[in-house]
Tab-separated table of N, CA and C in Angstrom:
chain	number	residue	atom	x	y	z
A	388	TRP	N	0.553	-1.115	-0.135
A	388	TRP	CA	-0.032	-0.179	-0.035
A	388	TRP	C	0.680	1.251	-0.109
A	389	ALA	N	2.047	1.235	0.078
A	389	ALA	CA	2.910	2.400	0.303
A	389	ALA	C	2.965	3.276	-0.866
A	390	PRO	N	2.927	4.572	-0.695
A	390	PRO	CA	2.896	5.333	-1.826
A	390	PRO	C	4.330	5.711	-2.464
A	391	GLY	N	4.713	4.753	-3.596
A	391	GLY	CA	5.801	4.490	-4.009
A	391	GLY	C	5.997	5.622	-5.195
A	392	THR	N	6.749	5.331	-5.884
A	392	THR	CA	7.391	5.928	-6.955
A	392	THR	C	6.324	6.053	-8.004
A	393	GLU	N	5.509	5.215	-8.105
A	393	GLU	CA	4.289	5.461	-8.989
A	393	GLU	C	3.087	5.565	-8.274
A	394	GLY	N	3.093	5.701	-7.300
A	394	GLY	CA	1.531	6.080	-6.457
A	394	GLY	C	1.029	5.061	-5.947
A	395	SER	N	-0.386	4.699	-6.140
A	395	SER	CA	-0.840	4.198	-5.479
A	395	SER	C	-1.463	2.934	-6.684
A	396	LYS	N	-1.300	3.025	-7.941
A	396	LYS	CA	-1.515	2.042	-9.144
A	396	LYS	C	-1.072	0.668	-8.962
A	397	HIS	N	-0.113	0.299	-7.982
A	397	HIS	CA	0.315	-1.058	-8.009
A	397	HIS	C	-0.491	-1.767	-6.922
A	398	ILE	N	-1.348	-1.148	-6.210
A	398	ILE	CA	-2.381	-1.791	-5.247
A	398	ILE	C	-3.011	-3.117	-6.138
A	399	ASP	N	-3.130	-4.158	-5.842
A	399	ASP	CA	-3.727	-5.096	-6.483
A	399	ASP	C	-5.195	-5.106	-6.355
A	400	ASP	N	-5.500	-4.632	-5.214
A	400	ASP	CA	-7.205	-4.422	-4.761
A	400	ASP	C	-7.367	-3.044	-4.633
A	401	PRO	N	-8.257	-2.186	-6.020
A	401	PRO	CA	-8.534	-1.140	-5.945
A	401	PRO	C	-9.435	-0.907	-4.807
A	402	THR	N	-10.139	-1.490	-4.294
A	402	THR	CA	-11.255	-1.316	-3.106
A	402	THR	C	-10.643	-1.555	-1.848
A	403	ALA	N	-9.320	-1.973	-1.534
A	403	ALA	CA	-8.607	-1.864	-0.443
A	403	ALA	C	-8.485	-0.716	0.365
A	404	LYS	N	-8.821	-0.684	1.597
A	404	LYS	CA	-8.488	0.755	2.630
A	404	LYS	C	-6.863	0.711	2.556
A	405	VAL	N	-6.601	1.848	2.327
A	405	VAL	CA	-5.178	1.994	2.851
A	405	VAL	C	-4.754	3.310	3.369
A	406	PRO	N	-3.850	3.365	4.280
A	406	PRO	CA	-3.820	4.669	5.165
A	406	PRO	C	-3.380	6.075	4.022
A	407	VAL	N	-4.038	7.031	4.240
A	407	VAL	CA	-4.057	8.483	3.367
A	407	VAL	C	-2.836	8.938	3.661
A	408	PHE	N	-2.011	8.969	4.660
A	408	PHE	CA	-1.142	9.305	4.879
A	408	PHE	C	0.295	8.905	4.217
A	409	ASP	N	1.210	9.727	4.231
A	409	ASP	CA	2.787	9.583	3.377
A	409	ASP	C	3.410	8.889	4.535
A	410	TRP	N	4.115	7.575	4.684
A	410	TRP	CA	4.538	7.094	6.145
A	410	TRP	C	6.122	7.421	5.731
A	411	ARG	N	6.274	7.903	4.441
A	411	ARG	CA	7.886	8.168	4.440
A	411	ARG	C	8.291	9.278	4.834
A	412	LEU	N	7.485	10.444	4.920
A	412	LEU	CA	7.862	11.440	5.815
A	412	LEU	C	8.295	11.251	7.070
A	413	PRO	N	8.994	12.156	7.773
A	413	PRO	CA	9.575	12.280	8.897
A	413	PRO	C	8.271	12.342	10.094
A	414	THR	N	7.580	12.901	9.843
A	414	THR	CA	6.404	13.323	10.367
A	414	THR	C	4.901	12.645	10.016
A	415	GLY	N	4.630	12.050	9.396
A	415	GLY	CA	3.706	11.028	8.594
A	415	GLY	C	3.010	10.417	9.834
A	416	VAL	N	3.764	9.759	10.557
A	416	VAL	CA	3.398	8.614	11.734
A	416	VAL	C	2.436	9.606	12.733
A	417	ASP	N	3.148	10.634	13.136
A	417	ASP	CA	2.745	11.180	14.518
A	417	ASP	C	1.722	12.242	13.797
A	418	LYS	N	1.609	13.010	12.599
A	418	LYS	CA	0.799	13.573	12.379
A	418	LYS	C	-0.670	12.546	12.083
A	419	GLU	N	-0.654	11.345	11.814
A	419	GLU	CA	-1.540	10.496	11.983
A	419	GLU	C	-2.212	10.306	13.134
A	420	LEU	N	-1.233	9.964	14.001
A	420	LEU	CA	-1.469	9.885	15.621
A	420	LEU	C	-2.305	10.830	16.253
A	421	ILE	N	-1.832	12.139	15.671
A	421	ILE	CA	-2.483	13.243	16.208
A	421	ILE	C	-3.935	13.422	15.632
A	422	ARG	N	-4.116	13.210	14.386
A	422	ARG	CA	-5.472	12.996	13.737
A	422	ARG	C	-6.534	12.308	14.427
A	423	LEU	N	-5.660	10.954	14.916
A	423	LEU	CA	-6.672	10.062	15.527
A	423	LEU	C	-7.106	10.124	17.040
A	424	ASN	N	-6.363	11.467	17.113
A	424	ASN	CA	-6.909	11.839	18.695
A	424	ASN	C	-6.996	10.946	19.925
A	425	GLY	N	-5.731	9.938	19.812
A	425	GLY	CA	-5.506	8.744	21.073
A	425	GLY	C	-6.016	7.559	20.864
A	426	ARG	N	-7.075	7.238	19.673
A	426	ARG	CA	-7.404	6.455	19.228
A	426	ARG	C	-6.859	5.050	18.921
A	427	ALA	N	-5.422	5.445	18.440
A	427	ALA	CA	-4.684	4.473	17.912
A	427	ALA	C	-3.074	4.758	18.491
A	428	LYS	N	-2.467	3.568	18.455
A	428	LYS	CA	-0.887	3.676	19.482
A	428	LYS	C	-0.312	2.980	18.593
A	429	ILE	N	1.349	3.147	18.501
A	429	ILE	CA	2.109	2.545	17.756
A	429	ILE	C	3.547	2.268	18.306
A	430	ALA	N	3.914	0.742	18.290
A	430	ALA	CA	4.932	0.204	18.929
A	430	ALA	C	5.913	-0.081	17.880
A	431	TYR	N	7.277	0.591	18.034
A	431	TYR	CA	8.386	-0.141	17.386
A	431	TYR	C	9.336	-0.620	18.040
A	432	LEU	N	9.659	-1.886	17.640
A	432	LEU	CA	10.543	-2.775	18.374
A	432	LEU	C	11.389	-3.495	17.431
A	433	GLY	N	12.540	-3.399	17.476
A	433	GLY	CA	13.723	-3.711	16.584
A	433	GLY	C	15.013	-3.765	17.081
A	434	CYS	N	15.933	-4.523	15.868
A	434	CYS	CA	17.306	-4.120	16.510
A	434	CYS	C	17.726	-3.191	15.408
A	435	LYS	N	18.719	-2.441	15.725
A	435	LYS	CA	19.345	-1.552	15.103
A	435	LYS	C	20.065	-1.634	13.941
A	436	ASN	N	20.802	-3.051	13.790
A	436	ASN	CA	21.472	-3.430	12.511
A	436	ASN	C	20.474	-4.378	11.886
A	437	ASP	N	19.023	-4.454	11.818
A	437	ASP	CA	18.283	-5.690	11.346
A	437	ASP	C	18.972	-6.038	10.043
A	438	ILE	N	19.494	-7.234	9.764
A	438	ILE	CA	19.695	-7.913	8.760
A	438	ILE	C	19.464	-8.092	7.396
A	439	VAL	N	18.000	-8.657	8.090
A	439	VAL	CA	16.605	-8.689	7.335
A	439	VAL	C	16.280	-7.067	6.270
A	440	MET	N	16.549	-5.987	6.761
A	440	MET	CA	16.074	-5.176	6.567
A	440	MET	C	17.184	-4.384	5.312
A	441	TYR	N	18.280	-4.564	5.900
A	441	TYR	CA	19.382	-4.312	4.901
A	441	TYR	C	18.795	-4.909	3.656
A	442	THR	N	18.858	-6.662	3.502
A	442	THR	CA	18.861	-7.076	2.623
A	442	THR	C	17.581	-6.740	1.658
A	443	GLU	N	16.523	-6.566	2.078
A	443	GLU	CA	15.274	-6.004	1.691
A	443	GLU	C	15.437	-4.501	0.976
A	444	ARG	N	16.228	-3.768	1.608
A	444	ARG	CA	16.356	-2.981	0.845
A	444	ARG	C	17.220	-2.749	-0.319
A	445	ARG	N	18.283	-3.638	-0.193
A	445	ARG	CA	18.789	-4.234	-1.653
A	445	ARG	C	17.932	-4.667	-2.475
A	446	ASN	N	17.164	-5.600	-2.252
A	446	ASN	CA	15.963	-6.046	-2.768
A	446	ASN	C	15.166	-5.137	-3.785
A	447	MET	N	14.722	-4.197	-3.016
A	447	MET	CA	13.908	-3.118	-3.366
A	447	MET	C	14.505	-2.690	-4.339
A	448	ALA	N	15.842	-2.088	-4.369
A	448	ALA	CA	16.419	-1.407	-5.447
A	448	ALA	C	16.563	-1.932	-6.883
A	449	LYS	N	15.984	-3.341	-6.944
A	449	LYS	CA	16.085	-4.125	-8.145
A	449	LYS	C	14.699	-3.614	-8.771
A	450	TYR	N	13.445	-3.558	-8.140
A	450	TYR	CA	12.485	-3.053	-8.711
A	450	TYR	C	11.817	-1.610	-8.974
A	451	VAL	N	12.597	-0.840	-8.086
A	451	VAL	CA	12.197	0.808	-7.584
A	451	VAL	C	13.538	1.639	-8.483
A	452	PRO	N	13.439	1.560	-9.586
A	452	PRO	CA	14.812	2.532	-10.273
A	452	PRO	C	15.411	3.419	-9.731
A	453	ASP	N	14.568	4.541	-8.806
A	453	ASP	CA	15.276	5.475	-8.379
A	453	ASP	C	15.637	5.222	-6.688
A	454	PHE	N	15.363	4.095	-6.217
A	454	PHE	CA	15.467	3.886	-4.863
A	454	PHE	C	17.286	3.374	-4.988
A	455	ASN	N	17.855	4.294	-4.134
A	455	ASN	CA	19.170	4.057	-4.561
A	455	ASN	C	20.005	3.917	-2.830
A	456	THR	N	20.129	2.488	-2.916
A	456	THR	CA	20.635	1.893	-1.242
A	456	THR	C	21.837	2.625	-1.029
A	457	SER	N	22.727	3.023	-1.620
A	457	SER	CA	24.069	3.544	-1.298
A	457	SER	C	23.678	4.981	-0.274
A	458	GLU	N	22.410	5.722	-0.797
A	458	GLU	CA	22.069	6.642	0.183
A	458	GLU	C	21.213	6.585	1.136
A	459	VAL	N	20.904	5.502	1.527
A	459	VAL	CA	19.974	5.031	2.973
A	459	VAL	C	20.962	4.643	3.704
A	460	SER	N	20.678	5.203	4.894
A	460	SER	CA	21.352	4.521	6.243
A	460	SER	C	20.016	4.209	7.132
A	461	GLN	N	20.078	2.889	7.070
A	461	GLN	CA	18.799	2.450	7.942
A	461	GLN	C	19.022	2.833	9.245
A	462	TYR	N	20.167	2.952	9.729
A	462	TYR	CA	20.204	3.468	11.286
A	462	TYR	C	20.118	4.906	11.709
A	463	VAL	N	20.418	5.487	11.017
A	463	VAL	CA	20.270	6.920	10.800
A	463	VAL	C	18.671	7.421	10.668
A	464	GLU	N	17.872	6.524	9.723
A	464	GLU	CA	16.723	7.134	9.197
A	464	GLU	C	15.819	6.482	10.343
A	465	MET	N	16.017	5.386	11.095
A	465	MET	CA	15.256	4.953	12.174
A	465	MET	C	15.190	5.691	13.491
A	466	TRP	N	16.258	6.276	13.732
A	466	TRP	CA	16.616	7.226	14.728
A	466	TRP	C	15.756	8.451	14.545
A	467	ASN	N	15.802	9.091	13.294
A	467	ASN	CA	15.303	10.052	13.340
A	467	ASN	C	13.579	9.973	13.141
A	468	PHE	N	13.448	8.825	12.335
A	468	PHE	CA	11.949	8.322	12.765
A	468	PHE	C	11.462	8.491	14.135
A	469	LEU	N	12.049	7.911	14.755
A	469	LEU	CA	12.121	7.380	16.329
A	469	LEU	C	11.775	8.845	16.917
A	470	THR	N	12.734	9.838	16.644
A	470	THR	CA	12.981	11.124	17.637
A	470	THR	C	11.648	11.635	17.268
A	471	THR	N	11.303	12.287	16.155
A	471	THR	CA	10.634	12.896	15.525
A	471	THR	C	9.423	12.499	15.905
A	472	THR	N	8.568	11.124	15.755
A	472	THR	CA	7.884	10.741	16.201
A	472	THR	C	7.351	10.665	17.578
A	473	HIS	N	8.594	10.470	18.734
A	473	HIS	CA	8.181	10.648	19.862
A	473	HIS	C	7.970	12.020	20.247
A	474	LYS	N	8.718	12.750	19.623
A	474	LYS	CA	8.663	13.979	20.178
A	474	LYS	C	7.356	15.189	19.509
A	475	CYS	N	6.539	14.413	18.387
A	475	CYS	CA	5.494	15.182	18.001
A	475	CYS	C	4.114	14.383	18.147
A	476	ALA	N	4.381	13.255	18.448
A	476	ALA	CA	2.934	12.427	18.710
A	476	ALA	C	2.384	12.631	19.926
A	477	PRO	N	1.293	12.548	20.019
A	477	PRO	CA	0.454	12.924	21.332
A	477	PRO	C	1.089	12.077	22.381
A	478	GLU	N	1.279	12.520	23.732
A	478	GLU	CA	2.295	11.703	24.616
A	478	GLU	C	1.065	10.385	24.773
A	479	GLY	N	1.983	9.349	25.512
A	479	GLY	CA	1.197	7.781	25.369
A	479	GLY	C	1.008	7.385	24.102
A	480	THR	N	1.264	7.620	22.885
A	480	THR	CA	0.717	7.046	21.481
A	480	THR	C	1.846	6.233	21.066
A	481	VAL	N	3.133	6.537	21.613
A	481	VAL	CA	4.509	5.775	20.984
A	481	VAL	C	5.225	5.326	21.932
A	482	LEU	N	5.253	3.997	21.618
A	482	LEU	CA	6.568	3.052	22.312
A	482	LEU	C	7.533	2.582	21.465
A	483	SER	N	8.688	2.721	21.769
A	483	SER	CA	9.983	2.205	21.072
A	483	SER	C	11.159	1.302	22.030
A	484	TYR	N	11.459	0.302	21.310
A	484	TYR	CA	12.513	-0.543	22.032
A	484	TYR	C	13.392	-0.968	21.133
A	485	VAL	N	14.503	-0.393	20.708
A	485	VAL	CA	15.369	-0.609	19.860
A	485	VAL	C	16.919	-1.405	20.702
A	486	MET	N	17.173	-2.434	20.132
A	486	MET	CA	18.225	-3.520	20.846
A	486	MET	C	19.621	-3.408	20.029
A	487	ASP	N	20.593	-3.570	20.575
A	487	ASP	CA	22.190	-3.270	19.771
A	487	ASP	C	22.010	-5.016	18.925
A	488	CYS	N	21.361	-5.304	18.227
A	488	CYS	CA	21.690	-6.552	17.399
A	488	CYS	C	21.300	-6.403	16.339
A	489	SER	N	21.470	-7.632	15.171
A	489	SER	CA	21.441	-7.804	14.168
A	489	SER	C	20.016	-8.451	13.653
A	490	HIS	N	19.495	-9.225	14.523
A	490	HIS	CA	18.287	-9.923	14.420
A	490	HIS	C	16.929	-9.435	13.750
A	491	HIS	N	16.118	-9.809	12.809
A	491	HIS	CA	14.824	-9.473	12.498
A	491	HIS	C	13.813	-9.748	13.693
A	492	HIS	N	13.637	-10.733	14.051
A	492	HIS	CA	12.634	-11.397	14.973
A	492	HIS	C	13.329	-11.375	16.378
A	493	LEU	N	12.685	-10.416	17.222
A	493	LEU	CA	13.208	-10.626	18.721
A	493	LEU	C	12.541	-11.819	19.467
A	494	THR	N	13.196	-12.292	20.457
A	494	THR	CA	12.932	-13.269	21.431
A	494	THR	C	13.237	-12.519	23.121
A	495	LEU	N	12.902	-13.504	23.860
A	495	LEU	CA	13.087	-13.278	25.174
A	495	LEU	C	14.591	-13.328	25.368
A	496	THR	N	15.663	-14.486	24.194
A	496	THR	CA	16.710	-14.558	24.853
A	496	THR	C	17.846	-13.685	23.911
A	497	ASP	N	16.925	-12.580	23.265
A	497	ASP	CA	17.721	-11.505	22.642
A	497	ASP	C	18.116	-10.543	23.638
A	498	GLY	N	17.417	-10.024	24.421
A	498	GLY	CA	17.823	-9.074	25.470
A	498	GLY	C	16.906	-8.909	26.547
A	499	GLN	N	16.567	-10.243	27.282
A	499	GLN	CA	15.443	-10.432	27.948
A	499	GLN	C	14.510	-9.251	28.296
A	500	LEU	N	13.710	-9.206	27.084
A	500	LEU	CA	12.868	-8.542	27.140
A	500	LEU	C	11.772	-8.742	28.190
């Protein structure tokens, strides 16, 4: 459902309800949380060096010509997103927990959650 380089024309089901906000913008999620007036919350759990996400970004470049993986810093983008979202979203609507690891799926043994 992402608003990619070709817009929403790649959605297989034209009747599908998809978010109207542009989640790629640093303020996209917090503006949506503000609009929903406390009716929604978001949690971000992850590893700061998620190896699967690095691989997916490289794979995306095969299908999206203007997606330049050399310009993407997953770590910096993640912290910019989290900093902006925590700062701008309504209090109590954002939870984040980022571990120093490279896993994609977190378990109790990864960090004694």
